[in-house]
Every structure is written in structure tokens, then in C-alpha cells.
Amino acid sequence: MLQTAHESIKNAGKRMGLTQKEIDYLIQTDKEHEFEIELSSGKKFNAFRVQHNNKRGPYKGGIRFHPEVNKDEVRALATLMSFKTAALGLPLGGAKGGVAVNPRDLNDEELEELSRMFVRSLHEHIGPDKDVPAPDVNTDGRIIDWMVDEYEHLSGDTTKASFTGKSIDGGGSAGREAATGRGGVIVLRELLKYLGKSNEKITYAIQGFGNVGSFFGLIAEKDHINWTMKSATDSSGGVASEELSPAEINSYKKTGAKLSDYIKGSKITNDDFISSDVDVLILAALGDAITEDNADKVKAKIILELANGPVNEKAYKILTDRGVIVVPDILANAGGVTVSYFEWLQNRAGEHWSEEKVNKMLDEYMTKACKDIFTVADKESVSLKEAAFEVAIARILE
Ligand code: GLU
């Protein structure tokens, strides 16, 4: 994933005529914090926070809890955050954190202890004007609330603006939980408009019907009657049918059940998913979902990178050579950090905005970012990914 991120920067930088020094500057990370967390039970975990660039504002980005977290991955994700916030025009930089842990192996007390200890090791380096973490894979409002509480004890800061993605009672923003999925729906809507396909019926498939993917499906089902979901997967497997209801699948999953046990439709594997006969693949699971090993199986004409780094560099080349449009993660999944920015603004001003206001502003920011990126793509005859990086690079170097 790190290589994919670096290639994206280098390719765009070269086309823009940047010097090697400028490209090196865009790639290099400012600070890398690496530490070990030992719980009172004796269990030990490696933890990271990489701060990539803060020239446009405080470092910003999530913290993930996942067994495969490693320094290179956190570096890649931190780098992508700087380009994501810049592509959206937010006055923020980029960072990412992670702990190499499977949270399913921990009980609630251990999870809380881990969350608090992460902050204890890092508190001097974070804060409302320094670095503002948020949720990411396997982290949520409950975990962020523990972190905020720990940070308040250590720093005395009571603004709650040190973290975003908090629970609503803990100072979070309306609309934050659904924001990444909602942003994805807005981006797909704008892309179809740009392609002159707004009124056509489209079919789609979601990989990773979880925190992000489920909201994409729910909002798409409500706002776009001519979009039909034909398959969905989670970590257990998936289902396919002529038509699936995201709302029904969501209620089913809320009971704690797995998609592999879903009674409707036929069962599919992840390989079947990649070759789904749909117009759009929504990749909302993990990185490297499509690589050079399976890119040939893709039948869809559009791919939305709702996760971070789901299409690697080689697969990206294979797909774009075939005319597949890949909407890059730094645009497609930027809805989350955009509402994080609104949350940070609300905390600093001591305000609480309505969900209607948040959603309307999210729509405006995402639509503007799409227009900026589509304009560059048209003008320079480059892909959306190249255009998104060009827009972001120009803003960071400014
Ligand atoms: N983890 C999310 C992302 O990758 C959100 C980051 C944030 O809100 O700071 O964009």
C-alpha cells in the first residue's frame, strides 16, 4: 500500500513538473511514533502514530485496531490522509494511527485499557491544534470517548476538539457515523452526472457491508431508486441476487448474524464478488482487495474506493488500461474526514449542528471536490486518481 501511495504522488508530481526535492518533500513523513502497549493482563501490542504533513493545518486521521497493522501500512495511510484533506480543501494535514491487535480477542475492560494506554503514550503529540485522531477500521465512538476522557485527564483540555468521531453524547457530530458512506453516494451521483448517466438504471455490489458499506447501501436505497444492489459481502462471505435490500441486510446484520448465513439469494465467495456482473463495485473493506492477481476478473465499469487503498498500483493500471473508471479513495471516502472537520469546528465554537445542516454541508464540500477533480481530469486528459493527486499536491505545495 505504501508503494501504491508513493507511485500516485510520483506520477502526479512528474506530470506537474515538480522537482525531485518537491516530490521527496511530499513523500516524507514528519514524525513517526512507535511504542508498545502492555495491558495489566500482560498482553502486549505494537502501536503507531505517523504524522505525515501539517502544512495545511493540524494532523488528522483515524486509528485502526487490526492484527495486520504495521508501520509501513500506517505510513501509507497517513500519507493518503494529507492528500485526502487537501483534495477536499480542508485546512487539515494528514496522520494515521494503529495498534496491531485483533479487538475480538479482547474483552471490554481490555479494550478500554488499550484505548486509554494508546493516549497515555501519545498525549503530548496530539491535541486540537496539533493532531486530531478519529475512528478507522474496528474503532468507533465508544473507543474514541475513552480516548477523549483519558486525554482530558492528562491535558486538562475540555474542548473535546482533540478527537473526532465521538459519540453524540460525548460531543460528536450528527451525521458523522454515516458520513463516509454518504460521501460515497454523493461522489457516485456526481460521477454519473459527469458521465451523462444520471438517469440510467445502475447495479452495484458492496464489499464490506460494515460501518462504511452499510451506510452507502442504506443512503443509496433511500435517495436513488434507480440504483440496485445485487451483491454484498462481509468478512464471513457474501450473497448475490437480482435485487437485495440494504435496509433488510442491515437489520439482519444488526442481530449479530453473518452474511454467509443470510437466507436470501445465493452464497458467493470474495472471488465471485470481484467478478460480479454489475456496473459499480463499491470496495468498503480493507486495502489491496484488487491486485494484479484478480484485476482481470473485474466486469464492472466503475470502482469506488470506499476503503483506503483497496486497488493496488498494478491493478489500477490494468483496470484503467481497460477503460474501468476507478474513483480514488482520497475522493471517494473523504466524507468521513469532512464531517470530522465539521465536528472539530462545532467543538471549538461550542455548537451542535443539526443533521440536516451537516448533511447539506457535506454535500456541498463533496460536490465541489468532485467538480475540481473532474475539471482537471478533463483539462489534462488524466484519470480521476491522477487528477485528485494533482489537485491535492497543488494545495499542499501552495
Ligand atoms: N479514518 C477515516 C479516514 O480514513 C476518517 C479520518 C478522520 O475523520 O480523521 O478517512
Coordinates of C-alpha atoms and ligand atoms in Angstrom, one line a residue:
M1 CA 0.0 0.0 0.0
L2 CA 2.9 2.3 0.7
Q3 CA 4.3 1.7 -2.8
T4 CA 0.8 2.5 -4.3
A5 CA 0.6 5.8 -2.4
H6 CA 4.1 6.8 -3.3
E7 CA 3.6 5.9 -7.0
S8 CA 0.5 8.0 -7.1
I9 CA 2.4 11.0 -5.7
K10 CA 5.4 10.5 -8.0
N11 CA 3.3 10.1 -11.2
A12 CA 1.2 13.2 -10.5
G13 CA 4.3 15.1 -9.4
K14 CA 6.2 14.2 -12.5
R15 CA 3.4 15.3 -14.8
M16 CA 3.2 18.6 -12.9
G17 CA 6.9 19.1 -13.5
L18 CA 7.9 19.1 -9.8
T19 CA 11.5 18.8 -8.8
Q20 CA 12.8 15.7 -7.1
K21 CA 13.1 17.7 -3.9
E22 CA 9.4 18.7 -4.0
I23 CA 8.4 15.0 -4.6
D24 CA 10.6 13.9 -1.7
Y25 CA 9.0 16.5 0.5
L26 CA 5.5 15.2 -0.4
I27 CA 6.5 11.6 0.4
Q28 CA 8.4 12.1 3.6
T29 CA 6.6 11.8 6.9
D30 CA 7.2 14.4 9.6
K31 CA 7.2 12.2 12.7
E32 CA 6.7 8.5 13.4
H33 CA 5.8 7.4 16.9
E34 CA 6.2 3.7 17.6
F35 CA 5.5 2.2 21.0
E36 CA 4.5 -1.0 22.8
I37 CA 1.3 -1.2 24.9
E38 CA 1.3 -3.7 27.7
L39 CA -2.1 -4.4 29.3
S40 CA -2.3 -5.4 33.0
S41 CA -3.1 -8.9 31.8
G42 CA 0.4 -9.0 30.3
K43 CA -0.8 -8.9 26.7
K44 CA 1.5 -6.8 24.5
F45 CA 0.8 -4.9 21.3
N46 CA 2.8 -2.8 18.8
A47 CA 1.3 0.7 18.3
F48 CA 2.0 3.5 15.9
R49 CA 1.0 7.1 15.1
V50 CA 2.6 8.5 11.9
Q51 CA 2.2 12.2 11.3
H52 CA 2.8 12.9 7.7
N53 CA 2.3 16.6 6.9
N54 CA 0.7 19.5 8.8
K55 CA 1.4 22.4 6.4
R56 CA -2.3 23.0 5.8
G57 CA -3.4 22.5 9.5
P58 CA -3.3 20.0 12.4
Y59 CA -2.5 16.4 11.6
K60 CA -5.8 14.5 11.0
G61 CA -6.6 10.8 10.6
G62 CA -8.0 7.7 12.2
I63 CA -6.7 5.0 14.5
R64 CA -7.3 1.4 13.5
F65 CA -7.2 -1.8 15.6
H66 CA -6.3 -4.7 13.3
P67 CA -3.9 -7.7 13.6
E68 CA -2.2 -6.7 10.3
V69 CA -1.3 -3.2 11.3
N70 CA 2.3 -2.4 10.7
K71 CA 4.5 0.7 10.3
D72 CA 4.5 0.7 6.5
E73 CA 0.8 0.5 6.3
V74 CA 0.3 3.3 8.9
R75 CA 2.8 5.4 6.9
A76 CA 0.8 4.8 3.7
L77 CA -2.5 5.6 5.4
A78 CA -1.0 8.8 7.0
T79 CA 0.2 9.9 3.6
L80 CA -3.1 9.3 2.0
M81 CA -4.8 11.4 4.7
S82 CA -2.7 14.5 3.8
F83 CA -3.8 14.2 0.2
K84 CA -7.4 13.5 1.1
T85 CA -7.8 16.6 3.3
A86 CA -6.1 18.7 0.6
A87 CA -8.2 17.2 -2.2
L88 CA -11.3 18.3 -0.2
G89 CA -9.8 21.7 0.6
L90 CA -9.9 21.2 4.4
P91 CA -7.5 23.2 6.5
L92 CA -6.0 20.0 7.9
G93 CA -3.0 17.8 7.5
G94 CA -2.6 14.0 7.5
A95 CA -1.8 11.3 10.1
K96 CA -2.8 7.8 10.9
G97 CA -2.5 5.5 14.0
G98 CA -2.9 1.9 14.5
V99 CA -2.5 -1.0 17.0
A100 CA -1.6 -4.5 15.8
V101 CA -4.4 -6.2 17.7
N102 CA -7.5 -8.3 16.9
P103 CA -10.1 -6.5 19.1
R104 CA -12.3 -9.6 19.0
D105 CA -9.6 -11.3 21.2
L106 CA -10.1 -8.6 24.0
N107 CA -12.9 -8.2 26.5
D108 CA -14.5 -4.7 27.1
E109 CA -12.1 -3.9 30.0
E110 CA -9.1 -4.8 28.0
L111 CA -10.3 -2.8 25.0
E112 CA -10.8 0.3 27.2
E113 CA -7.4 -0.2 28.8
L114 CA -5.8 -0.4 25.4
S115 CA -7.6 2.7 24.2
R116 CA -6.5 4.7 27.2
M117 CA -2.9 3.5 27.1
F118 CA -2.7 4.5 23.5
V119 CA -3.4 8.0 24.5
R120 CA -1.1 7.9 27.5
S121 CA 1.8 7.1 25.2
L122 CA 0.9 9.8 22.8
H123 CA -0.8 12.7 24.6
E124 CA 2.0 15.2 24.2
H125 CA 1.8 14.8 20.5
I126 CA -1.9 15.2 20.0
G127 CA -4.5 18.0 20.7
P128 CA -7.0 20.3 19.0
D129 CA -4.2 22.3 17.2
K130 CA -1.6 19.5 16.9
D131 CA -3.1 16.2 15.8
V132 CA -6.8 15.2 15.9
P133 CA -7.3 11.4 15.7
A134 CA -10.6 9.7 14.8
P135 CA -12.0 6.2 14.3
D136 CA -10.9 3.9 11.5
V137 CA -11.1 0.1 11.0
N138 CA -12.6 -1.6 14.1
T139 CA -12.7 1.6 16.2
D140 CA -15.8 3.7 16.9
G141 CA -17.4 6.4 19.1
R142 CA -17.2 4.3 22.2
I143 CA -13.4 3.8 21.8
I144 CA -12.9 7.5 20.9
D145 CA -14.9 8.5 24.0
W146 CA -12.5 6.6 26.2
M147 CA -9.6 8.2 24.5
V148 CA -11.1 11.7 24.9
D149 CA -11.6 11.1 28.6
E150 CA -8.0 9.9 29.0
Y151 CA -6.8 12.9 27.1
E152 CA -8.8 15.3 29.2
H153 CA -7.3 13.9 32.4
L154 CA -3.8 14.2 31.1
S155 CA -4.0 17.6 29.4
G156 CA -6.9 19.4 31.2
D157 CA -8.3 20.2 27.7
T158 CA -12.1 20.1 27.9
T159 CA -13.0 21.3 24.4
K160 CA -13.4 17.7 23.1
A161 CA -11.8 19.0 19.9
S162 CA -8.8 16.7 20.4
F163 CA -10.6 13.8 18.7
T164 CA -13.5 13.4 16.2
G165 CA -15.9 10.6 15.7
K166 CA -17.0 10.8 19.3
S167 CA -20.5 9.6 20.4
I168 CA -23.2 12.2 20.1
D169 CA -23.4 12.4 24.0
G170 CA -19.6 12.6 24.1
G171 CA -19.6 15.8 21.9
G172 CA -19.7 14.1 18.5
S173 CA -21.4 15.5 15.4
A174 CA -24.7 14.4 14.0
G175 CA -24.2 12.6 10.7
R176 CA -20.5 11.6 11.4
E177 CA -21.2 7.8 11.6
A178 CA -22.9 7.7 8.2
A179 CA -20.6 10.3 6.6
T180 CA -18.1 8.1 4.8
G181 CA -21.0 6.1 3.2
R182 CA -23.0 9.2 2.4
G183 CA -19.9 10.9 0.8
G184 CA -19.5 7.8 -1.4
V185 CA -23.1 8.1 -2.6
I186 CA -22.6 11.8 -3.4
V187 CA -19.4 11.0 -5.3
L188 CA -21.1 8.3 -7.4
R189 CA -24.0 10.6 -8.1
E190 CA -21.7 13.3 -9.3
L191 CA -19.7 10.9 -11.4
L192 CA -22.8 9.6 -13.1
K193 CA -23.8 13.2 -13.8
Y194 CA -20.4 13.9 -15.3
L195 CA -20.6 10.8 -17.5
G196 CA -24.1 11.8 -18.6
K197 CA -25.6 8.7 -17.0
S198 CA -27.7 10.3 -14.2
N199 CA -31.0 8.9 -15.4
E200 CA -29.8 5.4 -16.2
K201 CA -30.5 2.4 -14.0
I202 CA -27.3 1.1 -12.4
T203 CA -26.4 -2.0 -10.4
Y204 CA -23.8 -2.2 -7.7
A205 CA -22.1 -4.6 -5.3
I206 CA -20.7 -3.8 -1.9
Q207 CA -17.6 -5.5 -0.5
G208 CA -17.6 -4.9 3.3
F209 CA -21.2 -4.4 4.4
G210 CA -20.0 -2.8 7.7
N211 CA -19.5 0.6 9.3
V212 CA -19.0 2.3 5.9
G213 CA -20.5 0.0 3.3
S214 CA -23.9 -0.4 5.2
F215 CA -24.4 3.4 5.2
F216 CA -23.6 3.6 1.5
G217 CA -26.3 1.0 0.8
L218 CA -28.9 2.5 3.2
I219 CA -28.5 6.0 1.8
A220 CA -28.3 4.8 -1.9
E221 CA -31.5 2.8 -1.3
K222 CA -33.3 5.9 0.1
D223 CA -32.0 8.6 -2.3
H224 CA -31.6 6.7 -5.6
I225 CA -34.4 4.4 -6.7
N226 CA -32.7 3.5 -9.9
W227 CA -29.7 2.1 -8.2
T228 CA -29.9 -1.6 -7.4
M229 CA -27.7 -3.6 -5.1
K230 CA -27.0 -7.1 -6.5
S231 CA -24.4 -8.5 -4.0
A232 CA -22.8 -7.7 -0.7
T233 CA -20.1 -9.3 1.4
D234 CA -18.7 -9.1 4.9
S235 CA -15.7 -10.9 6.4
S236 CA -17.7 -14.2 6.6
G237 CA -18.6 -14.3 2.9
G238 CA -21.5 -12.9 0.9
V239 CA -24.7 -13.1 -1.0
A240 CA -25.9 -12.3 -4.5
S241 CA -29.3 -11.9 -6.1
E242 CA -31.1 -9.9 -8.8
E243 CA -32.0 -7.4 -6.1
L244 CA -31.0 -7.1 -2.5
S245 CA -32.3 -4.6 0.1
P246 CA -29.6 -2.8 2.1
A247 CA -32.1 -2.0 4.8
E248 CA -33.1 -5.7 5.2
I249 CA -29.5 -6.8 5.2
N250 CA -28.6 -4.1 7.7
S251 CA -31.4 -5.2 10.1
Y252 CA -30.3 -8.7 9.7
K253 CA -26.7 -7.9 10.5
K254 CA -27.7 -5.8 13.5
T255 CA -28.8 -9.0 15.2
G256 CA -25.1 -10.0 15.1
A257 CA -25.6 -12.5 12.3
K258 CA -23.2 -13.1 9.4
L259 CA -23.9 -12.5 5.8
S260 CA -22.7 -16.1 5.0
D261 CA -25.8 -17.3 6.8
Y262 CA -28.3 -14.9 5.0
I263 CA -31.3 -16.8 3.7
K264 CA -32.0 -14.8 0.6
G265 CA -30.0 -15.0 -2.7
S266 CA -27.1 -17.3 -3.4
K267 CA -23.9 -17.6 -1.5
I268 CA -20.8 -16.1 -3.0
T269 CA -17.1 -16.0 -2.2
N270 CA -14.8 -13.0 -2.3
D271 CA -13.6 -14.2 -5.7
D272 CA -17.2 -14.3 -7.0
F273 CA -17.7 -10.8 -5.7
I274 CA -14.8 -9.4 -7.7
S275 CA -16.3 -10.7 -10.9
S276 CA -19.9 -9.5 -10.0
D277 CA -21.8 -8.7 -13.1
V278 CA -22.7 -5.1 -12.0
D279 CA -22.0 -1.6 -13.2
V280 CA -20.2 -0.4 -10.0
L281 CA -18.1 -2.2 -7.4
I282 CA -18.1 -0.5 -4.0
L283 CA -14.9 -1.5 -2.2
A284 CA -15.5 -0.8 1.5
A285 CA -13.5 -3.5 3.2
L286 CA -9.7 -3.4 3.5
G287 CA -6.6 -2.4 1.4
D288 CA -5.4 -4.5 -1.5
A289 CA -8.7 -6.0 -2.3
I290 CA -7.9 -5.9 -6.0
T291 CA -4.4 -6.6 -7.1
E292 CA -2.7 -7.8 -10.3
D293 CA -3.8 -11.3 -9.3
N294 CA -7.6 -10.7 -9.6
A295 CA -7.9 -7.4 -11.6
D296 CA -8.7 -9.4 -14.8
K297 CA -11.8 -10.8 -13.2
V298 CA -13.4 -7.4 -12.8
K299 CA -16.5 -6.9 -15.0
A300 CA -17.7 -3.6 -13.5
K301 CA -17.1 -0.4 -15.4
I302 CA -16.7 1.8 -12.3
I303 CA -14.9 1.1 -9.0
L304 CA -15.4 3.3 -5.9
E305 CA -12.6 3.1 -3.4
L306 CA -14.6 3.5 -0.2
A307 CA -11.9 1.8 1.8
N308 CA -8.3 3.1 1.9
G309 CA -6.1 1.7 -0.8
P310 CA -8.3 -1.2 -2.0
V311 CA -6.9 -1.2 -5.5
N312 CA -3.1 -1.6 -5.7
E313 CA -0.9 0.2 -8.3
K314 CA -0.6 -2.7 -10.7
A315 CA -4.3 -3.5 -10.7
Y316 CA -5.1 0.2 -11.1
K317 CA -3.0 0.2 -14.3
I318 CA -4.6 -3.0 -15.7
L319 CA -8.1 -1.6 -14.9
T320 CA -7.6 1.9 -16.3
D321 CA -6.0 0.5 -19.5
R322 CA -9.2 -1.5 -19.9
G323 CA -11.3 1.7 -19.5
V324 CA -12.5 1.0 -16.0
I325 CA -13.0 4.2 -14.0
V326 CA -11.5 3.9 -10.5
V327 CA -12.7 6.7 -8.2
P328 CA -9.7 7.2 -5.9
D329 CA -10.0 6.7 -2.1
I330 CA -8.8 10.3 -1.4
L331 CA -12.1 11.5 -3.0
A332 CA -14.5 8.5 -2.6
N333 CA -14.1 8.0 1.1
A334 CA -13.4 11.6 2.1
G335 CA -16.9 12.1 3.6
G336 CA -15.7 10.8 7.0
V337 CA -12.9 13.3 7.5
T338 CA -15.1 16.1 6.1
V339 CA -17.7 15.6 8.8
S340 CA -14.8 15.2 11.2
Y341 CA -13.7 18.7 10.2
F342 CA -17.3 19.9 10.9
E343 CA -17.2 18.1 14.3
W344 CA -13.9 19.9 15.2
L345 CA -15.4 23.2 14.2
Q346 CA -18.5 22.6 16.3
N347 CA -16.4 21.6 19.4
R348 CA -14.3 24.7 19.1
A349 CA -17.3 27.0 18.8
G350 CA -19.3 25.2 21.5
E351 CA -22.0 24.5 18.9
H352 CA -24.1 21.5 17.9
W353 CA -25.4 21.5 14.3
S354 CA -28.5 19.6 13.1
E355 CA -28.0 16.5 11.0
E356 CA -29.7 18.4 8.1
K357 CA -27.1 21.1 8.2
V358 CA -24.2 18.6 8.4
N359 CA -25.5 16.6 5.5
K360 CA -26.1 19.7 3.4
M361 CA -22.6 21.0 4.1
L362 CA -21.1 17.5 3.4
D363 CA -23.0 17.5 0.0
E364 CA -21.5 20.9 -0.8
Y365 CA -17.9 20.0 0.1
M366 CA -18.0 16.7 -1.8
T367 CA -19.7 18.1 -4.9
K368 CA -17.1 20.9 -5.0
A369 CA -14.3 18.4 -4.7
C370 CA -15.7 16.3 -7.5
K371 CA -16.0 19.3 -9.7
D372 CA -12.4 20.4 -9.0
I373 CA -11.1 16.9 -9.8
F374 CA -13.3 16.3 -12.8
T375 CA -12.3 19.6 -14.3
V376 CA -8.6 18.7 -14.0
A377 CA -9.2 15.2 -15.4
D378 CA -10.9 16.7 -18.4
K379 CA -8.4 19.5 -19.0
E380 CA -5.4 17.3 -18.8
S381 CA -6.9 14.1 -20.1
V382 CA -5.8 12.2 -17.0
S383 CA -7.6 9.6 -14.8
L384 CA -9.6 10.7 -11.7
K385 CA -6.8 9.4 -9.5
E386 CA -4.2 11.4 -11.2
A387 CA -6.4 14.5 -11.2
A388 CA -7.2 14.1 -7.5
F389 CA -3.5 13.9 -6.6
E390 CA -2.7 16.9 -8.8
V391 CA -5.4 19.0 -7.0
A392 CA -4.1 17.9 -3.6
I393 CA -0.4 18.4 -4.5
A394 CA -1.0 21.9 -5.8
R395 CA -2.8 22.8 -2.5
I396 CA -0.1 21.2 -0.2
L397 CA 2.8 23.0 -2.1
E398 CA 0.9 26.3 -2.0
Ligands
GLU1 N1 -10.5 7.1 9.2 C1 -11.2 7.9 8.3 C2 -10.4 8.1 7.0 O1 -9.6 7.3 6.7 C3 -11.5 9.3 8.9 C4 -10.4 10.1 9.4 C5 -10.8 11.3 10.2 O2 -12.0 11.5 10.4 O3 -9.9 12.0 10.7 O4 -10.6 9.0 6.3

